[in-house]
CSV table of C-alpha atoms in Angstrom, one decimal:
chain,number,residue,atom,x,y,z
A,1,MET,CA,25.0,-27.6,-6.1
A,2,LYS,CA,25.7,-25.9,-2.3
A,3,TRP,CA,22.6,-24.0,-1.5
A,4,GLU,CA,23.7,-23.2,2.1
A,5,ASN,CA,26.0,-19.8,2.2
A,6,ASN,CA,26.0,-16.6,4.3
A,7,ILE,CA,22.3,-15.3,2.3
A,8,SER,CA,20.9,-18.2,3.4
A,9,LYS,CA,21.9,-18.4,6.9
A,10,ILE,CA,20.9,-14.4,7.3
A,11,LEU,CA,17.3,-15.3,5.7
A,12,GLY,CA,16.8,-18.5,7.5
A,13,VAL,CA,15.5,-20.4,4.5
A,14,GLN,CA,17.1,-23.9,3.2
A,15,TYR,CA,17.5,-22.6,-0.5
A,16,PRO,CA,18.5,-18.6,-1.5
A,17,ILE,CA,16.1,-18.6,-3.9
A,18,ILE,CA,13.8,-15.5,-3.2
A,19,GLN,CA,10.5,-14.8,-5.0
A,20,ALA,CA,10.7,-11.3,-6.5
A,21,PRO,CA,8.1,-8.9,-4.6
A,22,MET,CA,6.0,-8.0,-7.4
A,23,PHE,CA,3.4,-5.0,-6.5
A,24,GLY,CA,0.3,-6.1,-8.2
A,25,VAL,CA,1.3,-9.5,-8.7
A,26,THR,CA,2.1,-11.6,-5.7
A,27,THR,CA,-0.2,-12.5,-3.4
A,28,PRO,CA,0.0,-13.8,0.6
A,29,GLN,CA,-0.7,-16.6,-0.7
A,30,MET,CA,2.2,-16.7,-3.1
A,31,VAL,CA,4.7,-15.8,-0.5
A,32,ALA,CA,3.3,-18.5,1.5
A,33,ALA,CA,3.6,-20.8,-1.2
A,34,ALA,CA,7.6,-19.6,-1.5
A,35,ALA,CA,8.1,-20.5,2.0
A,36,GLN,CA,6.7,-23.8,1.3
A,37,ALA,CA,9.7,-24.8,-1.1
A,38,LYS,CA,12.0,-23.3,1.9
A,39,ALA,CA,12.6,-20.4,-0.3
A,40,LEU,CA,11.8,-16.9,0.7
A,41,GLY,CA,8.7,-15.1,0.2
A,42,SER,CA,8.5,-11.5,-0.6
A,43,LEU,CA,5.2,-9.5,0.1
A,44,SER,CA,5.1,-6.3,-2.0
A,45,LEU,CA,3.9,-3.7,0.0
A,46,GLY,CA,4.5,-1.0,-3.0
A,47,ASP,CA,2.9,2.3,-1.3
A,48,LEU,CA,0.3,0.9,0.3
A,49,SER,CA,-1.4,2.8,3.6
A,50,ALA,CA,0.1,1.7,7.0
A,51,ASP,CA,-3.3,0.1,8.0
A,52,GLN,CA,-3.2,-1.8,4.3
A,53,CYS,CA,0.5,-3.0,5.4
A,54,VAL,CA,-0.7,-4.5,8.5
A,55,GLU,CA,-3.5,-6.1,6.9
A,56,ALA,CA,-1.4,-7.9,3.9
A,57,ILE,CA,1.2,-8.9,6.6
A,58,ARG,CA,-1.4,-10.8,8.8
A,59,SER,CA,-3.1,-12.1,5.8
A,60,THR,CA,1.0,-13.6,4.9
A,61,LYS,CA,0.9,-14.4,8.5
A,62,ALA,CA,-1.6,-16.0,8.7
A,63,LEU,CA,-1.0,-18.6,6.0
A,64,THR,CA,3.2,-19.3,6.8
A,65,SER,CA,5.0,-19.3,9.8
A,66,GLN,CA,8.2,-19.0,7.8
A,67,PRO,CA,10.1,-16.0,7.3
A,68,PHE,CA,9.3,-13.7,4.7
A,69,ALA,CA,10.5,-10.5,3.3
A,70,VAL,CA,8.4,-7.1,3.0
A,71,ASN,CA,8.9,-4.5,0.1
A,72,ILE,CA,8.5,-1.1,0.1
A,73,PHE,CA,9.0,1.6,-2.3
A,74,VAL,CA,11.4,4.9,-0.8
A,75,ASN,CA,11.0,6.9,-3.6
A,76,ALA,CA,11.0,10.9,-3.0
A,77,ILE,CA,7.9,12.6,-4.6
A,78,PRO,CA,7.8,15.4,-6.6
A,79,LYS,CA,6.7,18.9,-5.6
A,80,LEU,CA,3.7,19.8,-6.8
A,81,SER,CA,3.9,23.0,-8.9
A,82,GLU,CA,1.2,25.3,-10.9
A,83,GLU,CA,3.3,23.9,-13.8
A,84,LEU,CA,2.8,20.3,-12.7
A,85,LYS,CA,-1.1,20.6,-12.0
A,86,SER,CA,-1.6,21.7,-15.5
A,87,GLN,CA,0.4,19.2,-16.9
A,88,TYR,CA,-1.4,16.6,-14.9
A,89,ALA,CA,-5.1,18.1,-15.9
A,90,ARG,CA,-3.7,17.8,-19.7
A,91,THR,CA,-2.7,14.3,-19.4
A,92,LYS,CA,-5.8,13.1,-17.4
A,93,GLN,CA,-7.8,14.4,-20.3
A,94,HIS,CA,-5.7,12.9,-23.0
A,95,VAL,CA,-5.8,9.5,-21.2
A,96,GLU,CA,-9.8,9.5,-20.4
A,97,GLN,CA,-10.4,10.3,-24.6
A,98,LEU,CA,-8.2,7.6,-25.3
A,99,ALA,CA,-9.7,5.3,-23.4
A,100,LYS,CA,-12.9,6.3,-24.8
A,101,GLN,CA,-11.9,5.6,-28.1
A,102,HIS,CA,-11.7,2.1,-27.3
A,103,HIS,CA,-14.8,2.1,-25.6
A,104,LEU,CA,-13.5,2.3,-21.7
A,105,GLU,CA,-15.6,4.8,-20.0
A,106,VAL,CA,-13.3,5.5,-17.0
A,107,LYS,CA,-13.1,8.6,-14.5
A,108,LEU,CA,-9.8,9.2,-13.6
A,109,PRO,CA,-8.7,11.8,-10.0
A,110,SER,CA,-8.1,14.7,-9.7
A,111,ILE,CA,-4.5,15.3,-8.6
A,112,ASP,CA,-6.7,16.8,-5.4
A,113,GLU,CA,-7.9,13.6,-5.0
A,114,ILE,CA,-4.3,12.0,-4.8
A,115,LYS,CA,-2.8,9.9,-1.6
A,116,PHE,CA,0.8,9.5,-1.3
A,117,THR,CA,2.1,7.3,1.6
A,118,ASP,CA,5.4,8.1,3.5
A,119,TYR,CA,7.5,5.3,4.1
A,120,HIS,CA,8.2,6.3,7.4
A,121,ASP,CA,4.8,5.5,8.4
A,122,GLN,CA,5.1,1.5,6.7
A,123,VAL,CA,8.4,1.1,8.4
A,124,ASP,CA,6.6,2.1,11.9
A,125,ALA,CA,3.7,-0.7,10.7
A,126,ILE,CA,6.3,-3.2,9.5
A,127,ILE,CA,8.5,-2.6,13.0
A,128,ALA,CA,5.1,-2.9,14.9
A,129,GLU,CA,4.2,-6.6,13.3
A,130,GLY,CA,7.5,-8.1,13.8
A,131,CYS,CA,8.7,-8.4,10.7
A,132,LYS,CA,12.7,-9.3,10.1
A,133,ILE,CA,13.1,-9.0,6.6
A,134,VAL,CA,12.8,-5.5,5.0
A,135,SER,CA,13.8,-5.3,1.0
A,136,PHE,CA,12.8,-1.5,-0.9
A,137,THR,CA,13.6,0.0,-3.9
A,138,PHE,CA,13.3,3.4,-6.0
A,139,GLY,CA,16.2,4.0,-3.8
A,140,ASN,CA,18.3,4.2,-0.5
A,141,LEU,CA,16.4,4.3,3.1
A,142,ASP,CA,17.4,7.7,4.6
A,143,VAL,CA,19.5,7.3,7.8
A,144,GLN,CA,16.8,7.6,10.2
A,145,GLY,CA,14.9,4.6,9.0
A,146,ILE,CA,18.0,2.6,8.4
A,147,GLN,CA,18.7,3.0,12.4
A,148,LYS,CA,15.3,2.4,13.3
A,149,LEU,CA,15.1,-1.0,11.6
A,150,LYS,CA,18.2,-1.9,12.5
A,151,ASP,CA,17.6,-1.2,16.3
A,152,ASN,CA,14.6,-3.7,15.8
A,153,ASP,CA,17.1,-6.4,14.0
A,154,VAL,CA,15.7,-6.0,10.4
A,155,VAL,CA,18.1,-7.0,7.7
A,156,LEU,CA,17.8,-4.7,5.1
A,157,ILE,CA,17.6,-5.9,1.5
A,158,GLY,CA,18.6,-2.9,-1.0
A,159,SER,CA,17.8,-2.8,-4.9
A,160,CYS,CA,20.8,-1.4,-7.5
A,161,THR,CA,20.7,-1.0,-11.1
A,162,SER,CA,24.6,0.6,-10.9
A,163,VAL,CA,28.0,-0.5,-9.4
A,164,ALA,CA,27.6,3.5,-7.9
A,165,GLU,CA,23.8,2.2,-6.3
A,166,ALA,CA,25.8,-0.7,-4.7
A,167,ILE,CA,28.3,1.8,-3.5
A,168,GLN,CA,25.9,3.7,-1.8
A,169,LEU,CA,24.4,0.9,-0.2
A,170,GLU,CA,27.0,-0.5,1.4
A,171,GLN,CA,28.4,2.6,2.4
A,172,THR,CA,25.0,2.7,4.5
A,173,GLY,CA,25.1,-0.4,6.0
A,174,ILE,CA,22.7,-2.0,4.0
A,175,ASP,CA,22.9,-6.0,4.4
A,176,LEU,CA,22.4,-7.1,1.5
A,177,ILE,CA,22.2,-5.9,-1.9
A,178,CYS,CA,19.9,-7.2,-4.6
A,179,VAL,CA,21.5,-6.7,-8.3
A,180,GLN,CA,18.6,-5.9,-10.9
A,181,GLY,CA,19.7,-6.5,-14.5
A,182,ILE,CA,18.2,-4.7,-17.5
A,183,GLU,CA,16.6,-8.2,-18.5
A,184,ALA,CA,14.3,-7.8,-15.3
A,185,GLY,CA,11.1,-7.7,-15.3
A,186,GLY,CA,8.6,-4.8,-13.9
A,187,HIS,CA,10.3,-1.8,-12.7
A,188,ARG,CA,14.0,-0.7,-12.6
A,189,GLY,CA,14.9,-0.3,-8.9
A,190,SER,CA,16.7,2.8,-10.0
A,191,PHE,CA,17.6,5.3,-7.5
A,192,GLU,CA,16.5,7.9,-10.4
A,193,ASP,CA,13.5,8.0,-12.9
A,194,HIS,CA,15.2,9.2,-15.6
A,195,GLU,CA,18.4,8.4,-17.4
A,196,ILE,CA,18.6,5.0,-16.0
A,197,PRO,CA,21.3,2.8,-16.3
A,198,GLN,CA,20.9,0.2,-18.7
A,199,ILE,CA,23.5,-2.5,-17.9
A,200,GLY,CA,23.2,-5.9,-18.9
A,201,GLY,CA,22.6,-8.1,-15.9
A,202,LEU,CA,25.8,-10.2,-15.8
A,203,SER,CA,27.9,-7.5,-16.9
A,204,LEU,CA,26.4,-5.7,-13.6
A,205,LEU,CA,26.8,-8.6,-11.4
A,206,SER,CA,30.6,-9.0,-12.0
A,207,GLN,CA,31.1,-5.7,-11.9
A,208,VAL,CA,29.3,-5.3,-8.6
A,209,PHE,CA,30.7,-8.2,-7.3
A,210,GLU,CA,34.6,-6.9,-7.7
A,211,ALA,CA,33.6,-3.4,-6.0
A,212,VAL,CA,31.5,-4.0,-2.9
A,213,LYS,CA,31.8,-6.9,0.1
A,214,THR,CA,28.3,-6.9,0.3
A,215,PRO,CA,26.6,-10.3,-0.3
A,216,LEU,CA,25.0,-10.0,-3.2
A,217,ILE,CA,21.2,-10.8,-4.5
A,218,TYR,CA,21.1,-11.4,-8.4
A,219,ALA,CA,17.9,-10.5,-9.9
A,220,GLY,CA,17.0,-10.5,-13.6
A,221,GLY,CA,16.1,-13.6,-16.6
A,222,ILE,CA,16.4,-16.5,-14.2
A,223,TYR,CA,14.4,-19.2,-15.2
A,224,ASN,CA,16.4,-21.9,-15.4
A,225,ALA,CA,19.2,-24.4,-14.4
A,226,GLN,CA,21.2,-22.6,-16.5
A,227,THR,CA,20.9,-18.9,-15.7
A,228,LEU,CA,21.0,-19.6,-12.2
A,229,TRP,CA,24.4,-21.2,-12.7
A,230,ALA,CA,25.3,-18.2,-14.4
A,231,ALA,CA,24.9,-15.7,-11.8
A,232,LYS,CA,26.0,-17.9,-8.9
A,233,ILE,CA,29.0,-18.4,-10.8
A,234,LEU,CA,29.8,-14.6,-11.2
A,235,GLY,CA,29.2,-13.9,-7.5
A,236,ALA,CA,25.5,-13.9,-6.5
A,237,GLN,CA,24.7,-16.0,-2.9
A,238,ALA,CA,21.2,-15.7,-3.9
A,239,PHE,CA,18.4,-15.8,-6.9
A,240,GLN,CA,15.7,-13.6,-7.1
A,241,ILE,CA,12.9,-15.2,-10.0
A,242,GLY,CA,10.0,-12.7,-10.7
A,243,SER,CA,8.3,-13.5,-14.3
A,244,LEU,CA,8.7,-17.2,-13.7
A,245,LEU,CA,5.8,-17.0,-11.4
A,246,LEU,CA,3.4,-14.8,-13.6
A,247,GLY,CA,1.5,-17.6,-14.5
A,248,SER,CA,1.3,-19.5,-11.2
A,249,LYS,CA,-1.7,-20.4,-9.7
A,250,GLU,CA,-0.6,-17.6,-6.6
A,251,SER,CA,-0.7,-14.9,-9.2
A,252,ALA,CA,-2.9,-12.1,-9.0
A,253,LEU,CA,-2.7,-12.0,-12.8
A,254,LYS,CA,-6.2,-12.7,-14.5
A,255,GLU,CA,-6.2,-15.8,-17.0
A,256,PHE,CA,-6.3,-13.4,-19.4
A,257,GLU,CA,-3.5,-11.8,-18.5
A,258,LYS,CA,-1.5,-14.9,-18.4
A,259,GLN,CA,-2.4,-15.9,-21.6
A,260,ARG,CA,-1.4,-12.5,-23.1
A,261,LEU,CA,2.0,-13.8,-21.7
A,262,ARG,CA,2.2,-17.1,-22.5
A,263,ASN,CA,1.4,-15.6,-26.0
A,264,ALA,CA,4.0,-13.0,-26.2
A,265,LYS,CA,7.4,-12.9,-28.3
A,266,GLU,CA,10.7,-11.4,-28.1
A,267,SER,CA,9.8,-8.0,-29.5
A,268,ASP,CA,6.7,-7.8,-27.4
A,269,ILE,CA,8.8,-7.1,-24.7
A,270,MET,CA,9.9,-3.3,-23.9
A,271,LEU,CA,10.7,-0.7,-21.4
A,272,THR,CA,8.3,2.1,-20.9
A,273,LYS,CA,7.4,4.5,-18.7
A,274,SER,CA,4.0,5.2,-19.8
A,275,PHE,CA,1.8,3.9,-17.2
A,276,SER,CA,3.7,4.8,-14.2
A,277,GLY,CA,6.5,7.3,-14.8
A,278,ARG,CA,9.2,5.3,-14.2
A,279,TYR,CA,10.5,2.5,-16.6
A,280,ALA,CA,9.5,-0.9,-15.9
A,281,ARG,CA,9.6,-3.6,-18.8
A,282,GLY,CA,6.5,-5.3,-19.9
A,283,LEU,CA,4.5,-6.1,-23.0
A,284,LYS,CA,4.0,-3.7,-25.6
A,285,ASN,CA,0.2,-2.5,-26.2
A,286,THR,CA,-2.0,0.5,-27.3
A,287,PHE,CA,-1.8,2.1,-24.4
A,288,ILE,CA,2.1,2.3,-24.3
A,289,SER,CA,2.1,2.7,-28.4
A,290,ALA,CA,-0.1,6.0,-28.1
A,291,MET,CA,1.7,7.0,-24.7
A,292,GLU,CA,5.2,6.3,-25.7
A,293,ASN,CA,7.4,9.3,-26.5
A,294,SER,CA,4.6,11.6,-26.0
A,295,THR,CA,4.7,14.5,-23.7
A,296,MET,CA,1.7,13.0,-21.9
A,297,VAL,CA,3.9,11.3,-19.4
A,298,LEU,CA,3.9,12.7,-15.9
A,299,PRO,CA,6.5,12.0,-13.3
A,300,TYR,CA,6.2,8.9,-11.1
A,301,PRO,CA,4.4,8.5,-8.7
A,302,TYR,CA,1.7,10.9,-10.7
A,303,GLN,CA,1.6,9.3,-13.7
A,304,ASN,CA,1.0,5.7,-12.0
A,305,LYS,CA,-1.5,7.5,-9.8
A,306,LEU,CA,-3.4,8.7,-12.9
A,307,THR,CA,-3.3,5.4,-14.8
A,308,GLY,CA,-4.6,3.3,-11.7
A,309,GLU,CA,-7.9,3.6,-12.2
A,310,LEU,CA,-7.5,2.8,-16.0
A,311,ARG,CA,-5.7,-0.5,-15.4
A,312,LYS,CA,-8.8,-1.4,-12.9
A,313,VAL,CA,-11.4,-0.4,-15.4
A,314,ALA,CA,-9.5,-2.4,-18.3
A,315,LYS,CA,-9.0,-5.3,-16.1
A,316,ALA,CA,-12.2,-5.7,-15.0
A,317,ASN,CA,-13.2,-5.9,-18.5
A,318,SER,CA,-10.6,-8.3,-19.8
A,319,ASN,CA,-8.8,-5.4,-21.9
A,320,ALA,CA,-4.9,-6.6,-22.1
A,321,ASP,CA,-4.5,-3.4,-24.4
A,322,PHE,CA,-4.9,-0.9,-21.0
A,323,VAL,CA,-3.6,-2.5,-18.6
A,324,SER,CA,0.3,-3.0,-17.2
A,325,ILE,CA,1.2,-6.7,-18.1
A,326,TRP,CA,5.0,-6.6,-16.5
A,327,ALA,CA,7.5,-9.4,-17.6
A,328,GLY,CA,11.4,-10.2,-18.6
A,329,GLN,CA,13.2,-10.8,-21.1
A,330,SER,CA,13.3,-14.5,-20.7
A,331,ILE,CA,10.4,-15.4,-22.6
A,332,ASN,CA,9.2,-18.7,-20.6
A,333,LYS,CA,5.9,-21.0,-20.7
A,334,TYR,CA,4.4,-19.1,-17.5
A,335,SER,CA,3.0,-22.4,-15.7
A,336,SER,CA,0.0,-22.3,-14.2
A,337,ASN,CA,1.3,-25.0,-11.6
A,338,SER,CA,1.8,-23.3,-8.1
A,339,THR,CA,5.0,-21.4,-6.9
A,340,THR,CA,5.8,-24.1,-5.1
A,341,GLU,CA,6.2,-26.7,-7.4
A,342,ILE,CA,7.7,-24.1,-9.6
A,343,ILE,CA,10.2,-23.2,-7.2
A,344,GLN,CA,10.9,-26.9,-6.5
A,345,GLU,CA,11.3,-27.6,-9.9
A,346,LEU,CA,14.1,-25.3,-10.2
A,347,ILE,CA,16.0,-26.4,-7.5
A,348,THR,CA,15.9,-30.1,-8.8
A,349,ALA,CA,16.8,-28.5,-12.4
A,350,THR,CA,20.1,-27.1,-10.8
A,351,GLU,CA,21.3,-29.7,-8.7
A,352,ASN,CA,21.0,-32.3,-11.7
A,353,PHE,CA,23.3,-29.3,-13.9
A,354,GLN,CA,26.4,-29.9,-14.6
A,355,PRO,CA,27.9,-26.6,-15.6
């Protein structure tokens, strides 16, 4: 395996392996540990406020002098209509009652208490902090955002789940494209939150490789040498790993969540909108079973904001039935080793593998 290529040079890393930006799982310590393995760490900023972004970036810089990416959400926010307000109130009451039936006392926020972040404010904070690699998901940056970041010599990484999305990213000048297969854990990076493309990763990667000239990163199901090589053969120059790191020493998951992962079966893993209003792949539980296919799921990000306090209370009570444990289809041992060791083991196995 020859690791050095266009992407490794662009990102300034020895190994074009990217630690996935997993909001709620990634920590500054995980990012630094990935950098220690000479890979690229990714700090997930999600929809944090500009001030919170600055705090997270500075905490990470205190742990590593190596380059790392920051990741933001660029989704549109649905207009707040009277119908949405009414639906929110019904869902709030339903979820509070469901939690109470399962011995969780929780007071969810009213719709007037919810605050949203404009990603343009995040962009300003990221530039001010001197970050030079920005990845984003749930759509594409607008023209002004792209230009502002490029004017500050920032490398842009967009996520796609279809050929059409990849073409759109390329046409707007995005530097690198992360192709996310349906196998991937966590939220789909699709531009829309409904009727999402459900294309197998290797099929999608091959099609995107034929459709665009932009260098490609692949995400979805990579957990060993064989899966990494498969992505390389089909055109990927970099390889994003997420689920492989869920049990790691630096993961923000609690021990009960890690143990639930280690006990997971193939049939436990599913796509659902129940927790956030956007499709995400993770472990089925009581909350998902109760909400799936119901009329009580709000559009993203309202559902995500609504259930945030529920997940917080459930986590504090070590209750795996009311937290979102995201994971991809490639079940693995969810090692408790450090992120550095897990990445180094993947590198060694890949170098020793004969495809």
